[in-house]
Structures are given as structure tokens and as C-alpha cells.
JSON list of C-alpha atoms in Angstrom, two decimals:
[
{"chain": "A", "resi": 1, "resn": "UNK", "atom": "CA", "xyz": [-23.59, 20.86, 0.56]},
{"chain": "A", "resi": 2, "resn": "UNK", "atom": "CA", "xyz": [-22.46, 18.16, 2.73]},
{"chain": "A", "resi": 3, "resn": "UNK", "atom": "CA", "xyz": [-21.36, 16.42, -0.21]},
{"chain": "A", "resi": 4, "resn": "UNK", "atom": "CA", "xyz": [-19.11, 19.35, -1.10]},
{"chain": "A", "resi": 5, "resn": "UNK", "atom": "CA", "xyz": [-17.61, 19.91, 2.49]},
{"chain": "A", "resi": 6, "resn": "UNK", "atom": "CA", "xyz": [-16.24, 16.72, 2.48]},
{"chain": "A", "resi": 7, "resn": "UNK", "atom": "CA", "xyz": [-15.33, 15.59, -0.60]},
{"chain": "A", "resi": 8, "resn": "UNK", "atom": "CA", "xyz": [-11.93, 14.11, -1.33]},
{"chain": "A", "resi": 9, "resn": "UNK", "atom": "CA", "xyz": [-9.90, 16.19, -3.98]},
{"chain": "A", "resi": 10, "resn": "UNK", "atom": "CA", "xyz": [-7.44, 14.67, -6.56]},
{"chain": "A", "resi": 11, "resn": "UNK", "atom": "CA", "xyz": [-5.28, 18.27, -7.01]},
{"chain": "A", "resi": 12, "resn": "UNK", "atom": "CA", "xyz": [-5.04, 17.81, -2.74]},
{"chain": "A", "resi": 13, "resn": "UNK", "atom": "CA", "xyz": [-4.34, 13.78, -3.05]},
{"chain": "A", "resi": 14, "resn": "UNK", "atom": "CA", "xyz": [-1.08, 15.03, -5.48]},
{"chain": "A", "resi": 15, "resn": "UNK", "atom": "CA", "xyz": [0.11, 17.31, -3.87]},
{"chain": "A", "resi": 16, "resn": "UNK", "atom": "CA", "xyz": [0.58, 14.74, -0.87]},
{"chain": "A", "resi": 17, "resn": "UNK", "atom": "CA", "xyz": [1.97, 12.47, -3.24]},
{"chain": "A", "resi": 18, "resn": "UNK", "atom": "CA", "xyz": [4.60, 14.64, -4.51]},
{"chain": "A", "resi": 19, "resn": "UNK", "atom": "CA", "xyz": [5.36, 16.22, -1.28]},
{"chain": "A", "resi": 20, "resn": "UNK", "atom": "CA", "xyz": [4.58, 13.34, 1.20]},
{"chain": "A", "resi": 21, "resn": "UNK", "atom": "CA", "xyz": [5.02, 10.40, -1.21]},
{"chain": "A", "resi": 22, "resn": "UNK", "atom": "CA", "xyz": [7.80, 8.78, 0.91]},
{"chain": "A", "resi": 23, "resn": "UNK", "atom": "CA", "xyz": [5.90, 9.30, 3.98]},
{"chain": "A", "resi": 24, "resn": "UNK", "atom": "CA", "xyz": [2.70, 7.93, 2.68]},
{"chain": "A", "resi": 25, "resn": "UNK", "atom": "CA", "xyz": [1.07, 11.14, 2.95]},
{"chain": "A", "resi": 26, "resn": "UNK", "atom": "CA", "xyz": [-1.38, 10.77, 0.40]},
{"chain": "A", "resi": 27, "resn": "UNK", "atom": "CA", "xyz": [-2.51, 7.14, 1.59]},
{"chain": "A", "resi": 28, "resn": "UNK", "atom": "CA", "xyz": [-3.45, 8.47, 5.26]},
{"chain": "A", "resi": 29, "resn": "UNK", "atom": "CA", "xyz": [-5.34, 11.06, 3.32]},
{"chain": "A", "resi": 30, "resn": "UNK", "atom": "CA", "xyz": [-7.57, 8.84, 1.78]},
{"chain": "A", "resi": 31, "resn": "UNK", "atom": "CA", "xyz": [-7.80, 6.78, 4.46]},
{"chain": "A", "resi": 32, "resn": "UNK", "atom": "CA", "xyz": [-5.21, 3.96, 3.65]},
{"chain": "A", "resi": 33, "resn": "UNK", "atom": "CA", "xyz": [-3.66, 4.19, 7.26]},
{"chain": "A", "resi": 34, "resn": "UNK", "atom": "CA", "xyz": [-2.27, 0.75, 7.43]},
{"chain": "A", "resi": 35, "resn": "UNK", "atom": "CA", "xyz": [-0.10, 0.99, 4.41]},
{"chain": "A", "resi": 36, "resn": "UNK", "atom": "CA", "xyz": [0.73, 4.28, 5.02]},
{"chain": "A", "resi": 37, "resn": "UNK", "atom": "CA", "xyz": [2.49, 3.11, 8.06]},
{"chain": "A", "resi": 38, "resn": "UNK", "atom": "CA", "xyz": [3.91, 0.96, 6.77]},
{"chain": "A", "resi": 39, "resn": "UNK", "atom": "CA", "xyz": [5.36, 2.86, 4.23]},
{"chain": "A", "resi": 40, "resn": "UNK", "atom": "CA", "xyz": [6.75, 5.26, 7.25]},
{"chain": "A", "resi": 41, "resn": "UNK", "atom": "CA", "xyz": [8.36, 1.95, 8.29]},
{"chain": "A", "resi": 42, "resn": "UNK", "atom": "CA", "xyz": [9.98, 1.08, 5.08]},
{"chain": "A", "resi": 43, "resn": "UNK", "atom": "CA", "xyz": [11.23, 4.68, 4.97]},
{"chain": "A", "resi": 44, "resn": "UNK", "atom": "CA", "xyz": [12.90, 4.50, 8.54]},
{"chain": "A", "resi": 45, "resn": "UNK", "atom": "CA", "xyz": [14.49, 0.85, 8.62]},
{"chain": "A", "resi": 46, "resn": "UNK", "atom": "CA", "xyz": [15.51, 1.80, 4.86]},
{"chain": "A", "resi": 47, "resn": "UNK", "atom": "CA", "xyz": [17.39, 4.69, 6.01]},
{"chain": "A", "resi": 48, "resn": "UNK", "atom": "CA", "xyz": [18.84, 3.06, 9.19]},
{"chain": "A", "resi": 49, "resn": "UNK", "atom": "CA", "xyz": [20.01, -0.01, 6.86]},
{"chain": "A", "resi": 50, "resn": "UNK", "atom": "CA", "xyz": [21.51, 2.33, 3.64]},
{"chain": "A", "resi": 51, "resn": "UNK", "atom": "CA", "xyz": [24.98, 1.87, 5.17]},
{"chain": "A", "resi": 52, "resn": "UNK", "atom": "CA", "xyz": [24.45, -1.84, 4.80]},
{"chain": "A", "resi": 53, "resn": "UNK", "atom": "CA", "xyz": [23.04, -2.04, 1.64]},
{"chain": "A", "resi": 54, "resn": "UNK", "atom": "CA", "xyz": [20.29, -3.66, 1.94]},
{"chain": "A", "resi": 55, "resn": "UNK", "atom": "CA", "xyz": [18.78, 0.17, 2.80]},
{"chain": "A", "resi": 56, "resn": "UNK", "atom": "CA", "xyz": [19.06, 0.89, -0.56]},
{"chain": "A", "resi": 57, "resn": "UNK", "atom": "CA", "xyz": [17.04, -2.52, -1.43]},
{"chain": "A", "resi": 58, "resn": "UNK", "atom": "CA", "xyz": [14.22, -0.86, 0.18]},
{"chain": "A", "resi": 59, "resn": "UNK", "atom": "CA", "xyz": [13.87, 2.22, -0.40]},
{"chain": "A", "resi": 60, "resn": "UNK", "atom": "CA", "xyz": [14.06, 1.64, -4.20]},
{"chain": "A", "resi": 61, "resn": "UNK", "atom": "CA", "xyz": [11.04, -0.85, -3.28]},
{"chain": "A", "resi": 62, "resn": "UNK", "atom": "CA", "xyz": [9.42, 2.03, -1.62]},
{"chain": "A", "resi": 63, "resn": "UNK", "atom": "CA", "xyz": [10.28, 4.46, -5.17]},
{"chain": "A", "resi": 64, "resn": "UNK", "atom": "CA", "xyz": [8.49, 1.90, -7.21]},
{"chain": "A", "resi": 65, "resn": "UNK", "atom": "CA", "xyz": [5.28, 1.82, -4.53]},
{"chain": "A", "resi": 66, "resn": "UNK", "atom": "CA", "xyz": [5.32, 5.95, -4.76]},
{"chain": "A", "resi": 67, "resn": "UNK", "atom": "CA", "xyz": [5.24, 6.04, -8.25]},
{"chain": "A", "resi": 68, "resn": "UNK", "atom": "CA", "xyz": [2.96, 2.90, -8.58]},
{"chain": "A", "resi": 69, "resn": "UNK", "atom": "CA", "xyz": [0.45, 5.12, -6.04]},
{"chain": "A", "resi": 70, "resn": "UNK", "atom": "CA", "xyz": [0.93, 7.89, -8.62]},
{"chain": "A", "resi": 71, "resn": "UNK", "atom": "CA", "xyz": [-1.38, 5.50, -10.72]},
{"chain": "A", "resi": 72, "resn": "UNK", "atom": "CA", "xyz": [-3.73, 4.61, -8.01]},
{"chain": "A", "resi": 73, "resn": "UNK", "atom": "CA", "xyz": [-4.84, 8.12, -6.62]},
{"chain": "A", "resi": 74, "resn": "UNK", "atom": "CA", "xyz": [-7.62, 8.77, -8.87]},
{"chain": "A", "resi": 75, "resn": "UNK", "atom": "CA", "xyz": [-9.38, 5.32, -8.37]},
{"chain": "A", "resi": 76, "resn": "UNK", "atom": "CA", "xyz": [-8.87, 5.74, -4.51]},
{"chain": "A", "resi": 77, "resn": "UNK", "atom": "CA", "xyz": [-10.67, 9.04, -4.84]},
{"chain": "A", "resi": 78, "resn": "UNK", "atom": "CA", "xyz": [-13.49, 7.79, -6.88]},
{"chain": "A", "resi": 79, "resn": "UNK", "atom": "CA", "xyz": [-14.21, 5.13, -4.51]},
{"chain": "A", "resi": 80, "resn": "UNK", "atom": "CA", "xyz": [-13.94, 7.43, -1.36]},
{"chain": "A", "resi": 81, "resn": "UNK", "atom": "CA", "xyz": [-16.27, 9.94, -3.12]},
{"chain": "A", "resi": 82, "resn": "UNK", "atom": "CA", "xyz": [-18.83, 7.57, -3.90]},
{"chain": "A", "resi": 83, "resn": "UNK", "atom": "CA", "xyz": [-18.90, 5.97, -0.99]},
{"chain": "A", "resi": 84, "resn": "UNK", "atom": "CA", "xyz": [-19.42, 9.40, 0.94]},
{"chain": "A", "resi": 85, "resn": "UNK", "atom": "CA", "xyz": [-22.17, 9.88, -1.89]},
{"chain": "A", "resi": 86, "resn": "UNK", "atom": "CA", "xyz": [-23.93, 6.49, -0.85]},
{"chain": "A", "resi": 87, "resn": "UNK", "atom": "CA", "xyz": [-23.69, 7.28, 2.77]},
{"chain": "A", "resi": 88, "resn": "UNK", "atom": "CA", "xyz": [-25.41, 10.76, 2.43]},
{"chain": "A", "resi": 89, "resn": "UNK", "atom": "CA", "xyz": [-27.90, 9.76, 0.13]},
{"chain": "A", "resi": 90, "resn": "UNK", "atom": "CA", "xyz": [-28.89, 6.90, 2.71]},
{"chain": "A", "resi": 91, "resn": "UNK", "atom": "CA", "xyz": [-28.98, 9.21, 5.35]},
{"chain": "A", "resi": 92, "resn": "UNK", "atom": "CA", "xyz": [-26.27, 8.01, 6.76]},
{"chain": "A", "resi": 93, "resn": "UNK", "atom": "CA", "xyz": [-23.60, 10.21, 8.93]},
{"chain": "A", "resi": 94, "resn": "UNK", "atom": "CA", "xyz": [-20.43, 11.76, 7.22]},
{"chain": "A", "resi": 95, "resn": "UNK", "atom": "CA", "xyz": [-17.81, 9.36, 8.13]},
{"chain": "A", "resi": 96, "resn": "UNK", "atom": "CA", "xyz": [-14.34, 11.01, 10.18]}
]
């Protein structure tokens, strides 16, 4: 029951990623906080810079890393899930 309640879901990791991709949406939601701000970052100095140029530079890098992620997801979510498996089975506390 536990199990079920806090589960990671692959439809809900998409749907990030399609609607959130640029803002890294789907990496905070399985817990990937760093990168995900820094994908924020690459998003906002990318913008500022698109005038110069070298904007354009990066956010092209940060198209490739959102479709690359597109790849990713399902591995992340494995992981996460059986690592919340693990931790329940030991008796261990649902992690926040």
C-alpha cells in the first residue's frame, strides 16, 4: 500500500518532460535537483544571451539534453522504484 502511494509513474515523468522539459521538470520529479537547476540556468542565461548568439549555442545544447532525458526517464524510474521497494521492505521510512 505504501508501495503504491508513493510510487514514481512513467505516464507522470512524460508528461513533465513534454511540458516542463526546458525547465527540467521531470528531473526535480525524480529527484535529480542539481541538474534540474541547472538546466533552469541554461534556459535563463540562454535566453538572456540569444541576441548574442551564443544564446542560441545553448539552448540547442539544452534541446539535445531534453530529448537525450526522453531516453533516460524510464531507467530513472526503475531505479527510484526499486529503491523505494528496498527501503520498505527493510523497514525503512518512505523517503520525501
Amino acid at each position: 500500500m505504501l508501495y503504491d502511494a508513493n510510487k514514481k509513474s512513467l505516464l507522470v515523468a512524460y508528461l513533465l518532460w513534454f511540458f516542463l522539459g526546458g525547465l527540467g521538470g521531470h528531473r526535480f520529479y525524480v529527484g535529480k535537483t542539481g541538474s534540474a537547476v541547472g538546466m533552469i540556468a541554461l534556459l535563463i542565461v540562454g535566453s538572456a544571451l540569444a541576441a548574442v548568439g551564443i544564446g542560441a549555442v545553448l539552448l540547442m545544447i539544452l534541446g539535445i539534453w531534453v530529448i537525450v532525458d526522453a531516453f533516460l526517464i524510464p531507467k530513472w524510474i526503475r531505479i527510484k522504484n526499486t529503491q523505494l521497494a528496498n527501503t520498505l521492505a527493510s523497514g525503512g521510512q518512505v523517503p520525501n
